[in-house]
Amino acid sequence: MKEIYLDNAATTRVHPQVAEKMMDTMLNNYGNPSSLHRLGIRAEQAVKEVRELVAATINCQSQDIYFTSGGTEGNNMIIKGIVENKQRSRMRIITSATEHPSVLDVFSFYEEHQIEVVVLGVDEQGHIDLDELKATMNASTILVSIMGVNNELGTIQDLKAIGRIVKQANPNCVFHSDFVQGYMKIPIDVEACQLDALTMCSHKIFGPKGAGAVYIKKGINLKPLLRGGGQENNMRSGTENVPGIVGFGEAIRLRKESYLDELEAIRELRSRLIRGLEDQVEDIKVNGDPNGSPYVLNVSFNRVRGEVLLHSLEAKGIYVSTGSACSSHKKEKQYVLKAIGLLEEYKEGTIRISFSKDITKEDADETVRAIAEAVASLRLLIKARRKNKSQEKN
């Protein structure tokens, strides 16, 4: 049975060339980058080359790039680093209602510790209200953290407009964006957006898990999460994951010349799948911004449970999700759908389909057919069960 993998927002399959590069590094470039001998210097040079490569993709200086284990550590490193470094009694930090749990949970932690937290609402497409942001900014605001591309909806926030508002209201406020779902998929320029910090991740772009990076603008003072050997310019102690970093770099190299062309192909693929679903399935709702990231499609089916639909598709070799992998086991896993005001009858029947370069038109058409069949079958089953219950009552 052929597999059609449509859960790429959760993770992507490692590219064979990335795996090959990592294996070569593990076997032949195994030195510790902090060692002073030839093997250490060679490993350090490999890390330096990737640092320069990451910097070039977002328009910053290479010394402003620090390697991490991925998005969750990167978000924690920046948010906690900013807040813990401040000694003021009055602090305000601002985020949005649809952020990744690695942002929202940190904000919730600080709210419990008497720091003023503002969580901006979003409209039905998932966009924050820029006027609301402007109204909440003040002299006590030390941090604004807004996700660039939403992991469940694909909604793209206007980071340039947000940056202007933040810096006009308070030039000393740090502007951070979780850009894990956008990096090397949607162009980003940290200077143009007036960003002070950015989070990136490897395993969303065919690189290895356990590798990522953050951009922290020179002059932004953070308290390190980890202390020890002083690696990463004292910002992130611990021996660097050289194979992971090299794999991250190879994934970037493989994408940097083609991802803008790929963007339009993915957009057409997403549109094709939407058209097919709307033609073949009744009572559905496509969520988010139609002009958002084409890599993510969030769609709801009335009178169907998303988790049951997921497993029905899995039985046919088609893999989707019901939302963020990082919140799939939480009671509040539908908080993003709640934030956009999705009607209750649609919430339970929501799935996320996330694309990659490996998906073909034939895959999209087969997915439409499989969803249409599964939804029809599940709705008939639900209808029969309700009829039986009604007869039992009578």
mmCIF file of C-alpha atoms in Angstrom:
data_model
loop_
_atom_site.group_PDB
_atom_site.id
_atom_site.type_symbol
_atom_site.label_atom_id
_atom_site.label_comp_id
_atom_site.label_asym_id
_atom_site.label_seq_id
_atom_site.Cartn_x
_atom_site.Cartn_y
_atom_site.Cartn_z
ATOM 1 C CA MET A 1 0.000 0.000 0.000
ATOM 2 C CA LYS A 2 1.369 3.378 -1.009
ATOM 3 C CA GLU A 3 1.830 5.910 1.791
ATOM 4 C CA ILE A 4 0.763 9.522 1.346
ATOM 5 C CA TYR A 5 2.358 11.540 4.129
ATOM 6 C CA LEU A 6 0.449 14.760 4.818
ATOM 7 C CA ASP A 7 1.659 15.584 8.326
ATOM 8 C CA ASN A 8 4.673 17.629 7.318
ATOM 9 C CA ALA A 9 3.886 20.443 9.752
ATOM 10 C CA ALA A 10 4.572 17.925 12.531
ATOM 11 C CA THR A 11 7.806 16.729 10.956
ATOM 12 C CA THR A 12 9.299 15.950 7.577
ATOM 13 C CA ARG A 13 11.149 12.891 6.364
ATOM 14 C CA VAL A 14 14.914 13.480 6.457
ATOM 15 C CA HIS A 15 16.295 14.026 2.962
ATOM 16 C CA PRO A 16 18.655 11.189 1.904
ATOM 17 C CA GLN A 17 21.476 13.681 1.216
ATOM 18 C CA VAL A 18 21.008 15.126 4.697
ATOM 19 C CA ALA A 19 21.239 11.671 6.260
ATOM 20 C CA GLU A 20 24.338 10.911 4.176
ATOM 21 C CA LYS A 21 26.001 14.161 5.246
ATOM 22 C CA MET A 22 25.228 13.485 8.892
ATOM 23 C CA MET A 23 26.585 9.948 8.703
ATOM 24 C CA ASP A 24 29.810 11.233 7.169
ATOM 25 C CA THR A 25 30.089 13.800 9.954
ATOM 26 C CA MET A 26 29.508 11.213 12.692
ATOM 27 C CA LEU A 27 32.134 8.875 11.241
ATOM 28 C CA ASN A 28 34.747 11.300 9.937
ATOM 29 C CA ASN A 29 34.252 14.705 11.570
ATOM 30 C CA TYR A 30 33.609 13.529 15.105
ATOM 31 C CA GLY A 31 35.761 16.014 17.023
ATOM 32 C CA ASN A 32 34.458 18.270 19.773
ATOM 33 C CA PRO A 33 34.263 21.842 18.406
ATOM 34 C CA SER A 34 35.756 23.126 21.674
ATOM 35 C CA SER A 35 38.891 20.971 21.337
ATOM 36 C CA LEU A 36 42.073 22.749 20.233
ATOM 37 C CA HIS A 37 43.472 19.970 18.047
ATOM 38 C CA ARG A 38 42.907 19.493 14.320
ATOM 39 C CA LEU A 39 39.752 17.375 14.683
ATOM 40 C CA GLY A 40 38.184 19.945 16.998
ATOM 41 C CA ILE A 41 39.036 22.820 14.688
ATOM 42 C CA ARG A 42 37.557 20.930 11.732
ATOM 43 C CA ALA A 43 34.301 20.352 13.612
ATOM 44 C CA GLU A 44 34.243 24.005 14.658
ATOM 45 C CA GLN A 45 34.663 25.049 11.037
ATOM 46 C CA ALA A 46 31.706 22.880 9.986
ATOM 47 C CA VAL A 47 29.520 24.569 12.623
ATOM 48 C CA LYS A 48 30.771 28.011 11.544
ATOM 49 C CA GLU A 49 29.826 27.358 7.919
ATOM 50 C CA VAL A 50 26.259 26.465 8.873
ATOM 51 C CA ARG A 51 26.036 29.501 11.164
ATOM 52 C CA GLU A 52 26.964 31.726 8.226
ATOM 53 C CA LEU A 53 24.489 29.923 5.993
ATOM 54 C CA VAL A 54 21.580 30.389 8.427
ATOM 55 C CA ALA A 55 22.461 34.070 8.860
ATOM 56 C CA ALA A 56 22.434 34.641 5.100
ATOM 57 C CA THR A 57 18.921 33.196 4.788
ATOM 58 C CA ILE A 58 17.379 35.734 7.194
ATOM 59 C CA ASN A 59 19.663 38.758 6.572
ATOM 60 C CA CYS A 60 21.637 39.000 9.801
ATOM 61 C CA GLN A 61 25.211 38.684 11.061
ATOM 62 C CA SER A 62 26.509 35.169 11.680
ATOM 63 C CA GLN A 63 27.491 36.043 15.265
ATOM 64 C CA ASP A 64 23.793 36.598 15.987
ATOM 65 C CA ILE A 65 22.945 32.928 15.272
ATOM 66 C CA TYR A 66 22.942 30.378 18.105
ATOM 67 C CA PHE A 67 22.272 26.668 17.684
ATOM 68 C CA THR A 68 19.645 24.877 19.786
ATOM 69 C CA SER A 69 17.834 21.543 19.925
ATOM 70 C CA GLY A 70 14.801 22.950 18.089
ATOM 71 C CA GLY A 71 11.772 25.204 18.323
ATOM 72 C CA THR A 72 10.710 24.550 21.916
ATOM 73 C CA GLU A 73 14.147 25.226 23.346
ATOM 74 C CA GLY A 74 14.562 28.242 21.090
ATOM 75 C CA ASN A 75 11.289 29.834 22.200
ATOM 76 C CA ASN A 76 12.014 29.128 25.867
ATOM 77 C CA MET A 77 15.569 30.400 25.522
ATOM 78 C CA ILE A 78 14.404 33.738 24.147
ATOM 79 C CA ILE A 79 11.288 34.358 26.257
ATOM 80 C CA LYS A 80 12.761 33.206 29.565
ATOM 81 C CA GLY A 81 16.084 34.823 28.743
ATOM 82 C CA ILE A 82 14.449 38.218 28.237
ATOM 83 C CA VAL A 83 12.164 38.074 31.279
ATOM 84 C CA GLU A 84 14.728 36.598 33.687
ATOM 85 C CA ASN A 85 17.276 39.230 32.695
ATOM 86 C CA LYS A 86 14.978 42.052 33.784
ATOM 87 C CA GLN A 87 14.875 43.186 37.393
ATOM 88 C CA ARG A 88 12.002 45.642 37.137
ATOM 89 C CA SER A 89 8.978 45.099 39.350
ATOM 90 C CA ARG A 90 6.550 46.052 36.575
ATOM 91 C CA MET A 91 6.820 44.184 33.283
ATOM 92 C CA ARG A 92 4.353 43.522 30.501
ATOM 93 C CA ILE A 93 4.788 40.780 27.903
ATOM 94 C CA ILE A 94 2.508 40.357 24.885
ATOM 95 C CA THR A 95 1.662 37.361 22.719
ATOM 96 C CA SER A 96 -1.310 35.984 20.770
ATOM 97 C CA ALA A 97 -3.968 33.368 21.517
ATOM 98 C CA THR A 98 -2.841 31.023 18.724
ATOM 99 C CA GLU A 99 0.831 30.603 19.585
ATOM 100 C CA HIS A 100 2.604 27.267 19.897
ATOM 101 C CA PRO A 101 2.460 25.692 23.392
ATOM 102 C CA SER A 102 6.186 26.380 23.828
ATOM 103 C CA VAL A 103 5.285 30.079 23.852
ATOM 104 C CA LEU A 104 1.864 30.095 25.521
ATOM 105 C CA ASP A 105 2.896 27.788 28.360
ATOM 106 C CA VAL A 106 5.871 30.019 29.187
ATOM 107 C CA PHE A 107 3.644 33.101 29.196
ATOM 108 C CA SER A 108 1.167 31.276 31.467
ATOM 109 C CA PHE A 109 4.026 30.427 33.829
ATOM 110 C CA TYR A 110 5.010 34.075 34.133
ATOM 111 C CA GLU A 111 1.403 35.175 34.571
ATOM 112 C CA GLU A 112 1.261 32.884 37.606
ATOM 113 C CA HIS A 113 4.353 34.689 38.896
ATOM 114 C CA GLN A 114 2.780 38.146 38.859
ATOM 115 C CA ILE A 115 4.090 39.369 35.528
ATOM 116 C CA GLU A 116 1.523 41.210 33.423
ATOM 117 C CA VAL A 117 0.642 39.090 30.407
ATOM 118 C CA VAL A 118 -1.451 40.304 27.462
ATOM 119 C CA VAL A 119 -2.786 37.645 25.088
ATOM 120 C CA LEU A 120 -4.074 39.243 21.905
ATOM 121 C CA GLY A 121 -7.182 37.783 20.325
ATOM 122 C CA VAL A 122 -7.360 36.886 16.631
ATOM 123 C CA ASP A 123 -9.992 37.200 13.934
ATOM 124 C CA GLU A 124 -11.674 34.246 12.210
ATOM 125 C CA GLN A 125 -8.658 33.863 9.900
ATOM 126 C CA GLY A 126 -6.189 33.899 12.777
ATOM 127 C CA HIS A 127 -4.771 37.412 12.362
ATOM 128 C CA ILE A 128 -4.077 39.604 15.370
ATOM 129 C CA ASP A 129 -5.675 43.066 15.500
ATOM 130 C CA LEU A 130 -2.878 45.579 14.905
ATOM 131 C CA ASP A 131 -4.883 48.315 16.621
ATOM 132 C CA GLU A 132 -5.237 46.116 19.703
ATOM 133 C CA LEU A 133 -1.478 45.530 19.707
ATOM 134 C CA LYS A 134 -0.878 49.268 19.440
ATOM 135 C CA ALA A 135 -3.256 49.914 22.341
ATOM 136 C CA THR A 136 -1.567 47.367 24.604
ATOM 137 C CA MET A 137 1.987 48.598 24.039
ATOM 138 C CA ASN A 138 3.409 50.776 26.810
ATOM 139 C CA ALA A 139 6.685 51.743 28.498
ATOM 140 C CA SER A 140 6.587 48.593 30.660
ATOM 141 C CA THR A 141 6.349 46.231 27.681
ATOM 142 C CA ILE A 142 9.621 44.307 27.472
ATOM 143 C CA LEU A 143 8.652 41.587 24.990
ATOM 144 C CA VAL A 144 6.249 40.959 22.116
ATOM 145 C CA SER A 145 6.229 37.383 20.789
ATOM 146 C CA ILE A 146 4.079 36.726 17.704
ATOM 147 C CA MET A 147 4.248 33.582 15.572
ATOM 148 C CA GLY A 148 5.096 34.288 11.937
ATOM 149 C CA VAL A 149 3.274 31.308 10.394
ATOM 150 C CA ASN A 150 0.687 29.475 12.461
ATOM 151 C CA ASN A 151 1.351 25.764 12.803
ATOM 152 C CA GLU A 152 -2.326 24.742 12.747
ATOM 153 C CA LEU A 153 -3.931 27.263 10.383
ATOM 154 C CA GLY A 154 -1.063 28.409 8.176
ATOM 155 C CA THR A 155 -2.009 32.038 8.871
ATOM 156 C CA ILE A 156 0.835 34.463 8.130
ATOM 157 C CA GLN A 157 1.097 37.468 10.431
ATOM 158 C CA ASP A 158 2.287 40.811 9.014
ATOM 159 C CA LEU A 159 5.615 40.896 10.860
ATOM 160 C CA LYS A 160 6.726 44.142 9.174
ATOM 161 C CA ALA A 161 3.618 45.974 10.386
ATOM 162 C CA ILE A 162 3.933 44.441 13.848
ATOM 163 C CA GLY A 163 7.603 45.429 14.025
ATOM 164 C CA ARG A 164 6.771 49.045 13.153
ATOM 165 C CA ILE A 165 4.113 49.225 15.857
ATOM 166 C CA VAL A 166 6.340 47.669 18.508
ATOM 167 C CA LYS A 167 9.347 49.870 17.818
ATOM 168 C CA GLN A 168 7.359 53.093 17.415
ATOM 169 C CA ALA A 169 5.642 52.498 20.742
ATOM 170 C CA ASN A 170 8.705 51.304 22.645
ATOM 171 C CA PRO A 171 12.099 51.052 20.878
ATOM 172 C CA ASN A 172 13.513 49.079 23.812
ATOM 173 C CA CYS A 173 10.887 46.333 23.604
ATOM 174 C CA VAL A 174 12.169 43.032 22.212
ATOM 175 C CA PHE A 175 10.234 41.738 19.199
ATOM 176 C CA HIS A 176 10.399 37.953 18.779
ATOM 177 C CA SER A 177 8.763 35.600 16.304
ATOM 178 C CA ASP A 178 8.424 31.831 16.383
ATOM 179 C CA PHE A 179 9.159 31.184 12.701
ATOM 180 C CA VAL A 180 9.457 27.408 12.857
ATOM 181 C CA GLN A 181 6.653 26.811 10.320
ATOM 182 C CA GLY A 182 7.856 29.570 8.015
ATOM 183 C CA TYR A 183 11.614 29.129 7.868
ATOM 184 C CA MET A 184 12.821 28.197 4.362
ATOM 185 C CA LYS A 185 9.196 28.081 3.222
ATOM 186 C CA ILE A 186 8.225 31.768 3.454
ATOM 187 C CA PRO A 187 10.888 34.498 2.912
ATOM 188 C CA ILE A 188 11.917 36.406 6.051
ATOM 189 C CA ASP A 189 14.166 39.437 6.548
ATOM 190 C CA VAL A 190 14.785 40.178 10.220
ATOM 191 C CA GLU A 191 16.070 43.676 9.511
ATOM 192 C CA ALA A 192 13.049 44.651 7.405
ATOM 193 C CA CYS A 193 10.713 43.291 10.102
ATOM 194 C CA GLN A 194 12.698 44.970 12.927
ATOM 195 C CA LEU A 195 12.899 41.611 14.665
ATOM 196 C CA ASP A 196 15.211 41.210 17.630
ATOM 197 C CA ALA A 197 14.835 37.449 17.890
ATOM 198 C CA LEU A 198 13.654 34.575 15.688
ATOM 199 C CA THR A 199 13.203 30.834 16.238
ATOM 200 C CA MET A 200 14.006 28.274 13.517
ATOM 201 C CA CYS A 201 13.956 24.491 13.342
ATOM 202 C CA SER A 202 15.534 21.771 11.218
ATOM 203 C CA HIS A 203 13.040 18.931 11.128
ATOM 204 C CA LYS A 204 10.331 20.955 9.356
ATOM 205 C CA ILE A 205 12.540 21.281 6.255
ATOM 206 C CA PHE A 206 13.777 17.688 5.758
ATOM 207 C CA GLY A 207 16.562 18.069 8.303
ATOM 208 C CA PRO A 208 17.105 16.059 11.494
ATOM 209 C CA LYS A 209 15.123 16.334 14.710
ATOM 210 C CA GLY A 210 16.997 17.779 17.660
ATOM 211 C CA ALA A 211 18.547 20.664 15.725
ATOM 212 C CA GLY A 212 17.516 24.283 15.375
ATOM 213 C CA ALA A 213 18.716 27.844 15.714
ATOM 214 C CA VAL A 214 17.751 31.214 17.094
ATOM 215 C CA TYR A 215 18.595 34.686 15.916
ATOM 216 C CA ILE A 216 19.281 37.126 18.732
ATOM 217 C CA LYS A 217 20.220 40.615 17.629
ATOM 218 C CA LYS A 218 23.482 42.002 18.935
ATOM 219 C CA GLY A 219 22.858 44.100 22.039
ATOM 220 C CA ILE A 220 19.841 42.092 23.230
ATOM 221 C CA ASN A 221 20.712 40.798 26.689
ATOM 222 C CA LEU A 222 19.377 37.401 27.674
ATOM 223 C CA LYS A 223 19.946 35.303 30.757
ATOM 224 C CA PRO A 224 21.092 31.866 29.521
ATOM 225 C CA LEU A 225 18.914 28.846 30.273
ATOM 226 C CA LEU A 226 21.959 26.585 30.482
ATOM 227 C CA ARG A 227 25.266 27.249 32.201
ATOM 228 C CA GLY A 228 28.412 25.209 31.894
ATOM 229 C CA GLY A 229 31.121 25.214 29.268
ATOM 230 C CA GLY A 230 30.137 28.520 27.706
ATOM 231 C CA GLN A 231 29.523 27.221 24.191
ATOM 232 C CA GLU A 232 27.610 29.366 21.692
ATOM 233 C CA ASN A 233 29.223 32.495 23.077
ATOM 234 C CA ASN A 234 27.942 31.669 26.593
ATOM 235 C CA MET A 235 24.351 31.664 25.325
ATOM 236 C CA ARG A 236 23.827 27.893 25.182
ATOM 237 C CA SER A 237 26.290 25.729 27.087
ATOM 238 C CA GLY A 238 26.750 22.108 26.097
ATOM 239 C CA THR A 239 28.726 20.377 23.365
ATOM 240 C CA GLU A 240 27.280 21.336 20.003
ATOM 241 C CA ASN A 241 25.303 18.696 18.116
ATOM 242 C CA VAL A 242 27.666 18.791 15.152
ATOM 243 C CA PRO A 243 25.958 16.082 13.036
ATOM 244 C CA GLY A 244 22.567 17.725 13.666
ATOM 245 C CA ILE A 245 23.876 21.179 12.811
ATOM 246 C CA VAL A 246 25.575 19.898 9.661
ATOM 247 C CA GLY A 247 22.355 18.107 8.703
ATOM 248 C CA PHE A 248 20.404 21.329 9.280
ATOM 249 C CA GLY A 249 22.843 23.144 7.007
ATOM 250 C CA GLU A 250 22.537 20.528 4.266
ATOM 251 C CA ALA A 251 18.728 20.776 4.429
ATOM 252 C CA ILE A 252 19.008 24.543 3.967
ATOM 253 C CA ARG A 253 21.383 24.172 1.012
ATOM 254 C CA LEU A 254 19.003 21.772 -0.680
ATOM 255 C CA ARG A 255 16.106 24.221 -0.325
ATOM 256 C CA LYS A 256 17.590 27.676 -0.735
ATOM 257 C CA GLU A 257 17.639 27.662 -4.549
ATOM 258 C CA SER A 258 14.232 26.092 -5.038
ATOM 259 C CA TYR A 259 11.859 26.891 -2.193
ATOM 260 C CA LEU A 260 10.439 30.052 -3.765
ATOM 261 C CA ASP A 261 9.567 28.135 -6.944
ATOM 262 C CA GLU A 262 8.175 25.310 -4.817
ATOM 263 C CA LEU A 263 5.889 27.771 -3.034
ATOM 264 C CA GLU A 264 3.648 28.253 -6.079
ATOM 265 C CA ALA A 265 3.538 24.524 -6.834
ATOM 266 C CA ILE A 266 2.439 23.808 -3.266
ATOM 267 C CA ARG A 267 -0.140 26.593 -3.473
ATOM 268 C CA GLU A 268 -1.706 24.984 -6.534
ATOM 269 C CA LEU A 269 -1.653 21.580 -4.846
ATOM 270 C CA ARG A 270 -3.472 22.986 -1.825
ATOM 271 C CA SER A 271 -6.051 24.704 -4.058
ATOM 272 C CA ARG A 272 -6.571 21.472 -5.990
ATOM 273 C CA LEU A 273 -7.275 19.558 -2.789
ATOM 274 C CA ILE A 274 -9.680 22.238 -1.521
ATOM 275 C CA ARG A 275 -11.587 22.257 -4.819
ATOM 276 C CA GLY A 276 -11.860 18.483 -4.719
ATOM 277 C CA LEU A 277 -13.145 18.428 -1.148
ATOM 278 C CA GLU A 278 -15.677 21.177 -1.790
ATOM 279 C CA ASP A 279 -16.948 19.298 -4.861
ATOM 280 C CA GLN A 280 -17.203 15.884 -3.211
ATOM 281 C CA VAL A 281 -17.980 16.523 0.473
ATOM 282 C CA GLU A 282 -20.885 18.499 1.902
ATOM 283 C CA ASP A 283 -20.895 20.640 5.017
ATOM 284 C CA ILE A 284 -17.195 21.401 5.360
ATOM 285 C CA LYS A 285 -15.304 24.516 6.354
ATOM 286 C CA VAL A 286 -11.778 25.553 5.369
ATOM 287 C CA ASN A 287 -10.191 27.453 8.251
ATOM 288 C CA GLY A 288 -7.557 30.179 8.299
ATOM 289 C CA ASP A 289 -6.493 32.712 5.696
ATOM 290 C CA PRO A 290 -6.866 31.634 2.031
ATOM 291 C CA ASN A 291 -3.687 33.631 1.359
ATOM 292 C CA GLY A 292 -1.758 32.041 4.210
ATOM 293 C CA SER A 293 1.003 29.457 3.972
ATOM 294 C CA PRO A 294 0.122 26.935 1.253
ATOM 295 C CA TYR A 295 1.908 24.244 3.252
ATOM 296 C CA VAL A 296 -0.937 24.011 5.775
ATOM 297 C CA LEU A 297 -4.610 23.237 5.182
ATOM 298 C CA ASN A 298 -6.980 23.180 8.156
ATOM 299 C CA VAL A 299 -10.421 21.829 7.294
ATOM 300 C CA SER A 300 -13.464 20.882 9.374
ATOM 301 C CA PHE A 301 -16.173 18.332 8.608
ATOM 302 C CA ASN A 302 -19.510 18.613 10.371
ATOM 303 C CA ARG A 303 -20.923 15.431 11.962
ATOM 304 C CA VAL A 304 -17.518 13.707 11.983
ATOM 305 C CA ARG A 305 -14.859 13.295 14.680
ATOM 306 C CA GLY A 306 -11.430 14.352 13.470
ATOM 307 C CA GLU A 307 -9.583 11.626 15.358
ATOM 308 C CA VAL A 308 -11.798 8.906 13.870
ATOM 309 C CA LEU A 309 -11.329 10.380 10.393
ATOM 310 C CA LEU A 310 -7.557 10.436 10.972
ATOM 311 C CA HIS A 311 -7.490 6.708 11.730
ATOM 312 C CA SER A 312 -9.811 5.924 8.823
ATOM 313 C CA LEU A 313 -7.350 7.625 6.477
ATOM 314 C CA GLU A 314 -4.403 5.961 8.193
ATOM 315 C CA ALA A 315 -5.923 2.571 7.334
ATOM 316 C CA LYS A 316 -5.666 3.643 3.683
ATOM 317 C CA GLY A 317 -2.040 4.741 4.032
ATOM 318 C CA ILE A 318 -2.808 8.472 4.251
ATOM 319 C CA TYR A 319 -1.368 10.356 7.204
ATOM 320 C CA VAL A 320 -2.851 13.640 8.466
ATOM 321 C CA SER A 321 -3.211 15.151 11.949
ATOM 322 C CA THR A 322 -5.863 16.746 14.123
ATOM 323 C CA GLY A 323 -3.623 19.706 14.974
ATOM 324 C CA SER A 324 -0.278 20.452 16.566
ATOM 325 C CA ALA A 325 1.694 17.345 17.512
ATOM 326 C CA CYS A 326 2.866 19.219 20.610
ATOM 327 C CA SER A 327 -0.674 19.639 21.931
ATOM 328 C CA SER A 328 -2.341 16.457 20.646
ATOM 329 C CA HIS A 329 -2.467 14.899 24.128
ATOM 330 C CA LYS A 330 -3.704 18.002 25.935
ATOM 331 C CA LYS A 331 -7.258 18.743 26.977
ATOM 332 C CA GLU A 332 -6.969 22.196 25.434
ATOM 333 C CA LYS A 333 -5.785 20.955 22.048
ATOM 334 C CA GLN A 334 -8.547 22.882 20.265
ATOM 335 C CA TYR A 335 -7.540 26.260 21.676
ATOM 336 C CA VAL A 336 -6.589 27.581 18.229
ATOM 337 C CA LEU A 337 -10.008 26.683 16.804
ATOM 338 C CA LYS A 338 -11.649 28.285 19.820
ATOM 339 C CA ALA A 339 -9.583 31.445 19.298
ATOM 340 C CA ILE A 340 -10.834 31.870 15.699
ATOM 341 C CA GLY A 341 -14.441 31.360 16.836
ATOM 342 C CA LEU A 342 -15.064 28.111 14.987
ATOM 343 C CA LEU A 343 -18.547 26.754 15.658
ATOM 344 C CA GLU A 344 -18.706 23.832 18.071
ATOM 345 C CA GLU A 345 -20.197 21.449 15.488
ATOM 346 C CA TYR A 346 -17.098 21.878 13.319
ATOM 347 C CA LYS A 347 -14.410 21.767 16.011
ATOM 348 C CA GLU A 348 -14.540 18.021 16.629
ATOM 349 C CA GLY A 349 -14.307 17.243 12.933
ATOM 350 C CA THR A 350 -11.150 19.197 12.177
ATOM 351 C CA ILE A 351 -8.017 17.791 10.567
ATOM 352 C CA ARG A 352 -4.768 19.414 9.435
ATOM 353 C CA ILE A 353 -3.274 18.457 6.093
ATOM 354 C CA SER A 354 0.284 19.695 5.620
ATOM 355 C CA PHE A 355 2.146 19.447 2.336
ATOM 356 C CA SER A 356 5.680 18.933 1.087
ATOM 357 C CA LYS A 357 7.512 18.864 -2.228
ATOM 358 C CA ASP A 358 7.033 15.087 -2.317
ATOM 359 C CA ILE A 359 3.232 15.271 -2.719
ATOM 360 C CA THR A 360 1.919 14.919 -6.282
ATOM 361 C CA LYS A 361 -1.365 15.897 -7.922
ATOM 362 C CA GLU A 362 -2.276 12.212 -7.967
ATOM 363 C CA ASP A 363 -1.657 12.066 -4.208
ATOM 364 C CA ALA A 364 -3.943 15.046 -3.701
ATOM 365 C CA ASP A 365 -6.694 13.479 -5.806
ATOM 366 C CA GLU A 366 -6.384 10.150 -3.982
ATOM 367 C CA THR A 367 -6.576 11.983 -0.648
ATOM 368 C CA VAL A 368 -9.775 13.731 -1.722
ATOM 369 C CA ARG A 369 -11.343 10.409 -2.732
ATOM 370 C CA ALA A 370 -10.299 8.762 0.534
ATOM 371 C CA ILE A 371 -11.625 11.638 2.669
ATOM 372 C CA ALA A 372 -14.924 11.744 0.758
ATOM 373 C CA GLU A 373 -15.416 8.004 1.241
ATOM 374 C CA ALA A 374 -14.438 8.080 4.904
ATOM 375 C CA VAL A 375 -16.631 11.080 5.752
ATOM 376 C CA ALA A 376 -19.655 9.556 3.980
ATOM 377 C CA SER A 377 -19.146 6.266 5.813
ATOM 378 C CA LEU A 378 -18.674 7.897 9.213
ATOM 379 C CA ARG A 379 -21.722 10.117 8.784
ATOM 380 C CA LEU A 380 -23.877 7.120 7.900
ATOM 381 C CA LEU A 381 -22.570 5.304 10.975
ATOM 382 C CA ILE A 382 -23.324 8.264 13.237
ATOM 383 C CA LYS A 383 -26.795 8.601 11.724
ATOM 384 C CA ALA A 384 -27.494 4.895 12.332
ATOM 385 C CA ARG A 385 -26.310 5.113 15.942
ATOM 386 C CA ARG A 386 -28.513 8.130 16.619
ATOM 387 C CA LYS A 387 -31.488 6.313 15.095
ATOM 388 C CA ASN A 388 -30.851 3.277 17.306
ATOM 389 C CA LYS A 389 -30.606 5.434 20.415
ATOM 390 C CA SER A 390 -33.831 7.203 19.509
ATOM 391 C CA GLN A 391 -35.607 3.861 19.077
ATOM 392 C CA GLU A 392 -34.271 2.590 22.419
ATOM 393 C CA LYS A 393 -35.666 5.660 24.201
ATOM 394 C CA ASN A 394 -39.068 5.063 22.648
#
